[in-house]
Short mmCIF file of C-alpha atoms and ligand atoms in Angstrom, two decimals:
data_model
loop_
_atom_site.label_atom_id
_atom_site.label_comp_id
_atom_site.label_asym_id
_atom_site.label_seq_id
_atom_site.Cartn_x
_atom_site.Cartn_y
_atom_site.Cartn_z
CA MET S 170 22.84 13.39 63.93
CA THR S 171 22.34 12.39 60.41
CA ILE S 172 22.67 15.61 58.66
CA PHE S 173 21.09 16.66 54.83
CA ALA S 174 21.56 19.14 52.19
CA ARG S 175 18.10 20.27 52.20
CA ILE S 176 16.68 23.03 49.40
CA ALA S 177 16.10 26.01 50.98
CA GLY S 178 15.46 28.10 48.25
CA THR S 179 14.73 28.30 44.15
CA GLY S 180 15.35 30.80 41.54
CA SER S 181 16.04 31.04 37.55
CA TYR S 182 16.46 33.30 34.81
CA LEU S 183 15.60 33.10 30.83
CA PRO S 184 17.08 35.80 28.80
CA GLU S 185 14.61 38.09 26.73
CA LYS S 186 14.83 37.32 23.53
CA VAL S 187 12.95 34.77 22.19
CA LEU S 188 13.44 32.62 18.82
CA THR S 189 10.51 30.74 17.57
CA ASN S 190 10.40 27.71 15.16
CA ALA S 191 9.19 29.80 12.66
CA ASP S 192 11.81 31.98 13.13
CA LEU S 193 14.40 28.88 12.60
CA GLU S 194 12.57 28.16 9.14
CA LYS S 195 14.16 31.34 7.73
CA LEU S 196 17.34 30.32 9.09
CA VAL S 197 18.04 26.90 7.64
CA ASP S 198 16.00 24.02 5.66
CA THR S 199 13.64 23.09 8.53
CA SER S 200 9.83 23.18 9.81
CA ASP S 201 7.62 23.61 12.99
CA GLU S 202 5.97 20.66 12.19
CA TRP S 203 9.74 18.48 12.26
CA ILE S 204 11.43 20.54 15.04
CA VAL S 205 8.02 19.67 17.37
CA SER S 206 7.40 16.10 15.98
CA ARG S 207 11.02 15.28 16.66
CA SER S 208 12.02 17.54 19.77
CA GLY S 209 8.41 19.09 21.57
CA ILE S 210 10.76 22.22 21.29
CA ARG S 211 8.33 25.29 20.22
CA GLU S 212 10.65 28.09 21.21
CA ARG S 213 13.78 28.99 23.11
CA HIS S 214 15.36 31.97 25.10
CA LEU S 215 18.47 33.51 23.30
CA VAL S 216 21.22 35.79 25.50
CA GLY S 217 21.29 39.64 24.49
CA ASP S 218 24.21 40.97 22.86
CA GLY S 219 27.10 41.26 25.57
CA GLN S 220 25.07 39.32 28.31
CA THR S 221 26.70 36.82 29.20
CA THR S 222 26.40 33.12 31.58
CA SER S 223 27.63 34.52 34.34
CA ASP S 224 24.88 37.56 34.16
CA MET S 225 21.86 35.03 33.85
CA ALA S 226 23.46 32.94 36.56
CA VAL S 227 23.66 36.06 39.56
CA GLU S 228 20.26 36.68 38.34
CA ALA S 229 18.80 32.82 39.06
CA ALA S 230 21.08 33.08 41.99
CA LYS S 231 19.42 36.50 43.70
CA LYS S 232 16.13 35.25 43.13
CA ALA S 233 17.13 31.43 45.15
CA MET S 234 19.13 33.52 47.91
CA GLU S 235 15.81 35.51 48.23
CA ALA S 236 13.35 32.26 48.25
CA ALA S 237 15.86 30.91 50.76
CA GLY S 238 15.72 33.81 53.30
CA VAL S 239 19.86 33.57 52.66
CA ASP S 240 22.47 36.25 52.51
CA ALA S 241 25.42 35.88 50.78
CA SER S 242 27.45 36.54 53.92
CA GLU S 243 26.31 32.99 55.15
CA LEU S 244 27.17 31.14 51.38
CA GLU S 245 29.97 28.42 52.12
CA LEU S 246 30.24 27.32 48.65
CA ILE S 247 29.10 28.25 45.50
CA ILE S 248 29.26 25.72 42.75
CA VAL S 249 28.30 26.75 39.09
CA GLY S 250 27.52 24.02 36.45
CA THR S 251 28.28 25.07 33.05
CA THR S 252 30.29 24.24 29.65
CA THR S 253 30.18 28.01 28.04
CA PRO S 254 31.63 29.61 31.20
CA ASP S 255 32.69 33.45 30.17
CA PHE S 256 36.42 32.67 30.10
CA ILE S 257 38.62 29.69 30.64
CA PHE S 258 39.35 31.40 34.18
CA PRO S 259 38.76 32.78 36.43
CA SER S 260 35.65 30.37 36.60
CA THR S 261 31.75 31.63 36.18
CA ALA S 262 31.30 30.67 40.08
CA CYS S 263 34.55 32.82 40.97
CA LEU S 264 32.22 35.85 39.22
CA VAL S 265 29.52 35.65 40.45
CA GLN S 266 31.23 35.09 43.73
CA ASN S 267 32.52 38.52 42.78
CA ARG S 268 29.13 39.73 41.93
CA LEU S 269 27.02 38.69 44.78
CA GLY S 270 29.44 40.06 47.05
CA ALA S 271 30.02 35.85 49.12
CA LEU S 272 33.94 36.74 48.92
CA GLY S 273 36.22 34.37 50.60
CA CYS S 274 33.74 31.09 50.41
CA ALA S 275 35.35 28.41 47.97
CA ALA S 276 33.49 28.71 44.55
CA PHE S 277 34.54 26.53 41.07
CA ASP S 278 32.63 25.70 37.79
CA VAL S 279 31.80 21.73 37.35
CA ASN S 280 32.07 20.91 32.98
CA ALA S 281 29.72 17.97 32.95
CA ALA S 282 28.17 19.37 29.54
CA CYS S 283 23.94 19.26 29.90
CA SER S 284 24.63 17.35 33.78
CA GLY S 285 26.53 20.19 34.83
CA PHE S 286 23.85 21.30 37.53
CA LEU S 287 23.42 17.39 38.84
CA PHE S 288 27.11 16.83 39.20
CA GLY S 289 27.19 20.20 41.14
CA LEU S 290 24.48 19.48 43.58
CA THR S 291 26.11 15.68 44.09
CA VAL S 292 29.58 17.55 44.86
CA ALA S 293 27.48 20.44 47.44
CA ASP S 294 25.46 17.49 48.99
CA LYS S 295 29.17 15.85 49.68
CA PHE S 296 30.08 18.74 51.41
CA ILE S 297 26.97 19.56 53.64
CA ARG S 298 26.89 15.81 54.09
CA SER S 299 30.11 15.54 55.71
CA GLY S 300 29.47 19.02 57.63
CA SER S 301 32.04 20.88 56.02
CA VAL S 302 29.62 23.55 55.05
CA LYS S 303 26.36 24.88 56.02
CA THR S 304 24.95 26.91 53.16
CA ALA S 305 25.57 26.31 49.36
CA LEU S 306 24.23 27.56 46.22
CA VAL S 307 24.55 25.54 43.41
CA ILE S 308 24.15 27.12 40.19
CA GLY S 309 22.94 25.47 36.34
CA ALA S 310 24.14 28.81 34.12
CA GLU S 311 24.54 28.29 29.87
CA SER S 312 25.00 29.88 26.92
CA LEU S 313 25.03 27.20 24.36
CA THR S 314 23.31 29.14 21.57
CA ARG S 315 26.38 31.34 21.33
CA MET S 316 28.39 28.44 19.83
CA LEU S 317 25.61 26.49 17.41
CA ASP S 318 26.46 27.22 14.15
CA TRP S 319 23.06 28.74 12.73
CA SER S 320 23.53 27.05 9.68
CA ASP S 321 23.51 23.39 10.90
CA ARG S 322 19.67 21.80 10.97
CA ASN S 323 21.24 19.13 13.15
CA THR S 324 21.60 21.29 16.43
CA CYS S 325 20.37 25.04 15.88
CA VAL S 326 16.87 23.89 16.71
CA LEU S 327 17.33 21.99 19.80
CA PHE S 328 19.59 24.77 22.20
CA GLY S 329 18.77 27.56 24.21
CA ASP S 330 20.22 29.80 27.17
CA GLY S 331 18.98 30.38 30.65
CA ALA S 332 19.96 29.52 34.43
CA GLY S 333 18.75 27.81 37.50
CA ALA S 334 20.14 27.93 41.08
CA VAL S 335 19.22 26.52 44.47
CA VAL S 336 20.30 27.54 47.67
CA LEU S 337 21.10 24.10 49.70
CA LYS S 338 21.05 24.11 53.77
CA ALA S 339 22.04 21.38 56.32
CA ASP S 340 19.08 20.18 57.93
CA SER S 341 18.62 17.43 60.04
CA GLU S 342 14.93 16.87 57.98
CA THR S 343 15.29 14.83 54.80
CA GLY S 344 16.56 16.54 51.88
CA ILE S 345 18.69 15.23 49.19
CA LEU S 346 18.59 11.25 49.59
CA SER S 347 21.03 9.62 47.29
CA THR S 348 23.03 11.01 43.57
CA HIS S 349 23.65 8.50 41.26
CA LEU S 350 26.26 10.08 38.68
CA HIS S 351 28.28 8.05 35.28
CA ALA S 352 30.24 9.02 32.34
CA ASP S 353 31.39 7.16 29.43
CA GLY S 354 34.48 9.02 28.02
CA SER S 355 34.88 6.63 25.00
CA LYS S 356 31.14 8.23 23.17
CA LYS S 357 33.21 11.48 23.36
CA ASP S 358 32.52 11.66 19.28
CA LEU S 359 29.46 11.40 19.11
CA LEU S 360 27.81 14.65 20.99
CA HIS S 361 31.29 17.04 21.40
CA CYS S 362 32.48 20.66 20.89
CA PRO S 363 35.90 19.73 19.87
CA VAL S 364 37.83 23.03 20.56
CA GLY S 365 40.17 24.12 23.70
CA VAL S 366 43.58 25.39 24.72
CA SER S 367 45.15 21.72 23.23
CA ALA S 368 42.93 21.27 20.43
CA GLY S 369 43.24 24.73 18.71
CA PHE S 370 39.93 27.65 18.64
CA ASN S 371 40.31 28.48 15.00
CA GLU S 372 38.30 27.54 12.19
CA GLY S 373 39.75 24.79 10.13
CA GLU S 374 42.46 23.50 12.86
CA LYS S 375 42.15 20.04 13.58
CA ASN S 376 38.40 21.20 13.77
CA ALA S 377 35.99 23.61 12.94
CA GLY S 378 35.20 26.40 15.11
CA VAL S 379 33.59 26.85 18.27
CA ARG S 380 29.85 24.72 17.57
CA VAL S 381 27.94 21.91 18.63
CA LEU S 382 28.68 18.60 17.15
CA MET S 383 26.14 15.87 17.26
CA THR S 384 25.21 12.50 16.24
CA GLY S 385 21.56 12.88 16.98
CA SER S 386 19.94 9.52 16.63
CA ASP S 387 22.82 7.38 18.42
CA VAL S 388 22.92 10.50 21.04
CA PHE S 389 19.29 9.84 21.59
CA LYS S 390 19.25 6.12 22.15
CA TYR S 391 22.05 6.10 24.37
CA ALA S 392 20.36 8.51 26.87
CA VAL S 393 17.05 6.62 26.81
CA LYS S 394 19.01 3.37 28.21
CA ALA S 395 21.37 5.54 30.73
CA LEU S 396 18.47 7.37 32.06
CA ASP S 397 16.85 4.08 32.10
CA SER S 398 19.54 2.00 33.79
CA VAL S 399 20.33 5.46 36.54
CA VAL S 400 16.52 5.54 37.41
CA GLU S 401 16.47 2.17 38.58
CA GLU S 402 19.59 2.25 40.05
CA THR S 403 18.32 5.34 42.10
CA LEU S 404 14.94 3.44 43.37
CA ALA S 405 16.77 0.39 44.43
CA ALA S 406 19.64 2.37 46.21
CA ASN S 407 16.44 3.34 48.21
CA GLY S 408 14.58 0.70 48.58
CA LEU S 409 11.54 2.16 46.56
CA ASP S 410 8.85 1.00 43.81
CA ARG S 411 8.83 3.54 41.31
CA HIS S 412 5.12 4.78 42.11
CA ALA S 413 6.58 6.20 45.30
CA ILE S 414 7.97 9.53 43.34
CA ASP S 415 5.79 12.45 43.31
CA TRP S 416 7.69 14.25 40.73
CA LEU S 417 10.10 13.26 37.88
CA ILE S 418 11.99 16.80 36.99
CA PRO S 419 13.90 15.52 33.84
CA HIS S 420 16.79 17.38 32.26
CA GLN S 421 14.82 18.98 29.54
CA ALA S 422 16.48 17.73 25.73
CA ASN S 423 13.53 16.19 24.09
CA LEU S 424 10.20 15.53 24.69
CA ARG S 425 10.38 11.73 23.38
CA ILE S 426 13.20 10.76 26.27
CA ILE S 427 11.20 12.54 28.66
CA GLU S 428 8.15 10.46 28.08
CA ALA S 429 10.67 7.37 27.74
CA THR S 430 11.70 7.75 31.12
CA ALA S 431 8.25 8.42 32.75
CA LYS S 432 7.00 5.68 30.74
CA ARG S 433 9.65 3.31 32.70
CA LEU S 434 8.42 5.48 36.10
CA ASP S 435 4.88 4.01 35.34
CA MET S 436 4.45 8.28 35.52
CA PRO S 437 1.35 9.58 33.95
CA MET S 438 3.20 13.04 32.08
CA GLU S 439 0.77 14.66 34.26
CA ARG S 440 3.49 14.30 37.41
CA VAL S 441 6.63 15.22 35.31
CA ILE S 442 7.76 18.93 34.86
CA VAL S 443 7.85 19.82 31.14
CA THR S 444 10.03 23.16 30.10
CA VAL S 445 11.31 21.64 26.52
CA HIS S 446 8.22 22.96 24.45
CA LYS S 447 9.22 27.22 25.96
CA HIS S 448 13.32 26.73 26.87
CA GLY S 449 14.45 23.96 24.34
CA ASN S 450 17.57 22.17 25.68
CA THR S 451 19.44 24.49 28.21
CA SER S 452 22.07 21.98 29.15
CA SER S 453 23.05 22.50 32.45
CA GLY S 454 20.50 25.17 33.16
CA SER S 455 17.77 22.70 32.05
CA VAL S 456 17.06 20.77 35.12
CA PRO S 457 17.51 24.13 37.66
CA LEU S 458 15.03 25.67 35.42
CA ALA S 459 12.37 23.39 35.34
CA LEU S 460 12.31 22.63 39.14
CA ASP S 461 11.89 26.65 39.93
CA GLU S 462 9.23 26.29 37.50
CA ALA S 463 8.05 23.61 39.30
CA VAL S 464 8.35 25.00 42.55
CA ARG S 465 7.06 28.59 41.54
CA SER S 466 3.76 27.68 40.08
CA GLY S 467 3.20 25.64 43.36
CA LYS S 468 3.06 22.09 41.83
CA VAL S 469 5.79 20.94 43.97
CA GLN S 470 5.15 21.02 47.64
CA ARG S 471 6.83 20.65 50.54
CA GLY S 472 7.28 16.85 51.76
CA GLN S 473 6.98 15.52 48.15
CA LEU S 474 9.19 13.02 46.95
CA LEU S 475 11.38 14.80 43.01
CA LEU S 476 13.68 12.36 41.51
CA LEU S 477 16.04 14.59 38.83
CA GLU S 478 18.13 13.59 36.02
CA ALA S 479 20.54 14.66 33.31
CA PHE S 480 22.56 13.55 30.12
CA GLY S 481 24.37 14.79 28.44
CA GLY S 482 27.67 14.78 26.43
CA GLY S 483 30.39 13.13 27.52
CA PHE S 484 28.76 11.62 27.72
CA THR S 485 27.49 11.98 31.44
CA TRP S 486 24.56 11.13 33.20
CA GLY S 487 23.19 11.31 36.90
CA ALA S 488 19.99 11.14 39.17
CA ALA S 489 19.22 12.40 42.70
CA LEU S 490 15.89 11.71 44.61
CA LEU S 491 15.79 14.00 46.82
CA ARG S 492 12.68 15.11 49.39
CA TYR S 493 11.60 18.90 48.56
N1 ACO A 94 14.94 20.39 9.90
C1 ACO A 94 14.13 18.80 9.30
N2 ACO A 94 15.09 18.08 9.07
C2 ACO A 94 16.13 17.42 10.17
C3 ACO A 94 16.23 18.41 10.75
C4 ACO A 94 16.09 19.93 10.74
N3 ACO A 94 15.94 20.72 12.02
N4 ACO A 94 17.71 18.14 11.55
C5 ACO A 94 17.54 17.23 11.30
N5 ACO A 94 16.72 16.79 10.38
C6 ACO A 94 17.08 15.54 9.22
C7 ACO A 94 18.11 14.37 8.96
O1 ACO A 94 18.99 15.22 8.41
C8 ACO A 94 17.36 13.71 8.56
O2 ACO A 94 17.43 13.38 6.97
P1 ACO A 94 17.70 11.92 6.58
O3 ACO A 94 16.66 11.24 6.94
O4 ACO A 94 17.80 12.65 4.74
O5 ACO A 94 19.32 11.98 6.17
C9 ACO A 94 16.09 13.46 9.56
O6 ACO A 94 15.86 14.86 9.46
C10 ACO A 94 16.22 12.40 10.62
O7 ACO A 94 17.31 12.74 11.33
P2 ACO A 94 17.51 11.64 12.77
O8 ACO A 94 18.69 12.54 13.97
O9 ACO A 94 17.05 10.31 12.35
O10 ACO A 94 16.06 12.81 13.71
P3 ACO A 94 15.68 11.67 15.00
O11 ACO A 94 14.26 11.40 15.08
O12 ACO A 94 16.99 11.17 15.77
O13 ACO A 94 15.68 13.40 15.68
C11 ACO A 94 16.94 14.66 17.31
C12 ACO A 94 16.87 14.05 15.80
C13 ACO A 94 15.45 15.52 17.92
C14 ACO A 94 18.77 15.65 17.35
C15 ACO A 94 17.16 13.43 18.65
O14 ACO A 94 17.63 12.49 17.65
C16 ACO A 94 17.61 13.59 19.59
O15 ACO A 94 17.23 14.86 20.50
N6 ACO A 94 18.83 13.57 20.40
C17 ACO A 94 19.46 13.63 21.22
C18 ACO A 94 19.76 14.27 21.82
C19 ACO A 94 20.12 14.83 23.17
O16 ACO A 94 19.53 14.44 24.05
N7 ACO A 94 21.53 15.23 23.64
C20 ACO A 94 21.68 15.41 25.25
C21 ACO A 94 22.26 16.59 26.13
S1 ACO A 94 23.24 17.70 24.56
C22 ACO A 94 24.67 18.43 25.04
O17 ACO A 94 24.88 17.61 26.06
C23 ACO A 94 24.97 19.74 24.91
#
């Protein structure tokens, strides 16, 4: 019997504090008109003082577990996609595991920048399909605004904080049909945060401070091409026509990138889940946040075919096709 990983429940969490484009106009030389026309973003949520990535991850996880009717003792695997962990170690997944009371199960982080959730989902899918585990929790959680340079208008207007989660369960009914992951490390300098244990953390040391550096227009062009390609790859791998997809649930970095992928799929925007105007780019949090909103709003129904995709620093990118 073929085993599939099926989404049994979704959850998400957004911190209380909201930063609007009008607020940003007071910080840097920008305008609501520029931000909306270039990115589609109108506002974003910001982690509160003392609030951490793992705090948000736990809230999203609890909601997903409640929706799935799964108790902490049933979890056999916890994966957190994040590029903004609370600590270098222990992993955010270990912190989450402890807070949920799921001690003993495997728990680790995946760092694939904005594609972290899709990479984590893929790993969990393989664990379930191979029969190694029956129940897995996959989270995408980020507090990226903590590493923004609030004087750099090229980046500070684009990002937000939040977390999303799914509980996957082994099922004989179809769930995740295929996943497709890619990376291109040669483009690392176009989007990076070049500090760390080896590079050093201090201002002026090799590179300046903990902050996101991005050559936006080059990232944009590469992202559109990479996402086009992985969407085609996913359809071909499943022998599907592009019109078969019920919902596109894309990474929420830029409305124009989302529209380009929708056009490629010949999908009307009514079949695309868009949250970027409210959330900004929440990196690994973006896809599971959008998925949870789509599920809880009643848009996405059981049995429908969903295409998830993401692109991020590395570069990394990927897609997952699943029957919800
Ligand atoms: N307000 C006003 N003007 C601005 C701002 C701002 N906030 N930011 C930049 N500008 C200016 C630039 O300085 C430039 O001015 P110049 O022409 O005088 O030099 C002008 O606006 C145009 O800048 P571009 O970079 O060409 O604008 P573009 O249309 O490419 O849009 C954007 C910029 C929104 C950043 C876009 O390129 C983008 O979304 N890129 C992809 C981001 C992405 O997908 N990242 C991946 C995931 S992130 C992760 O993994 C962590």
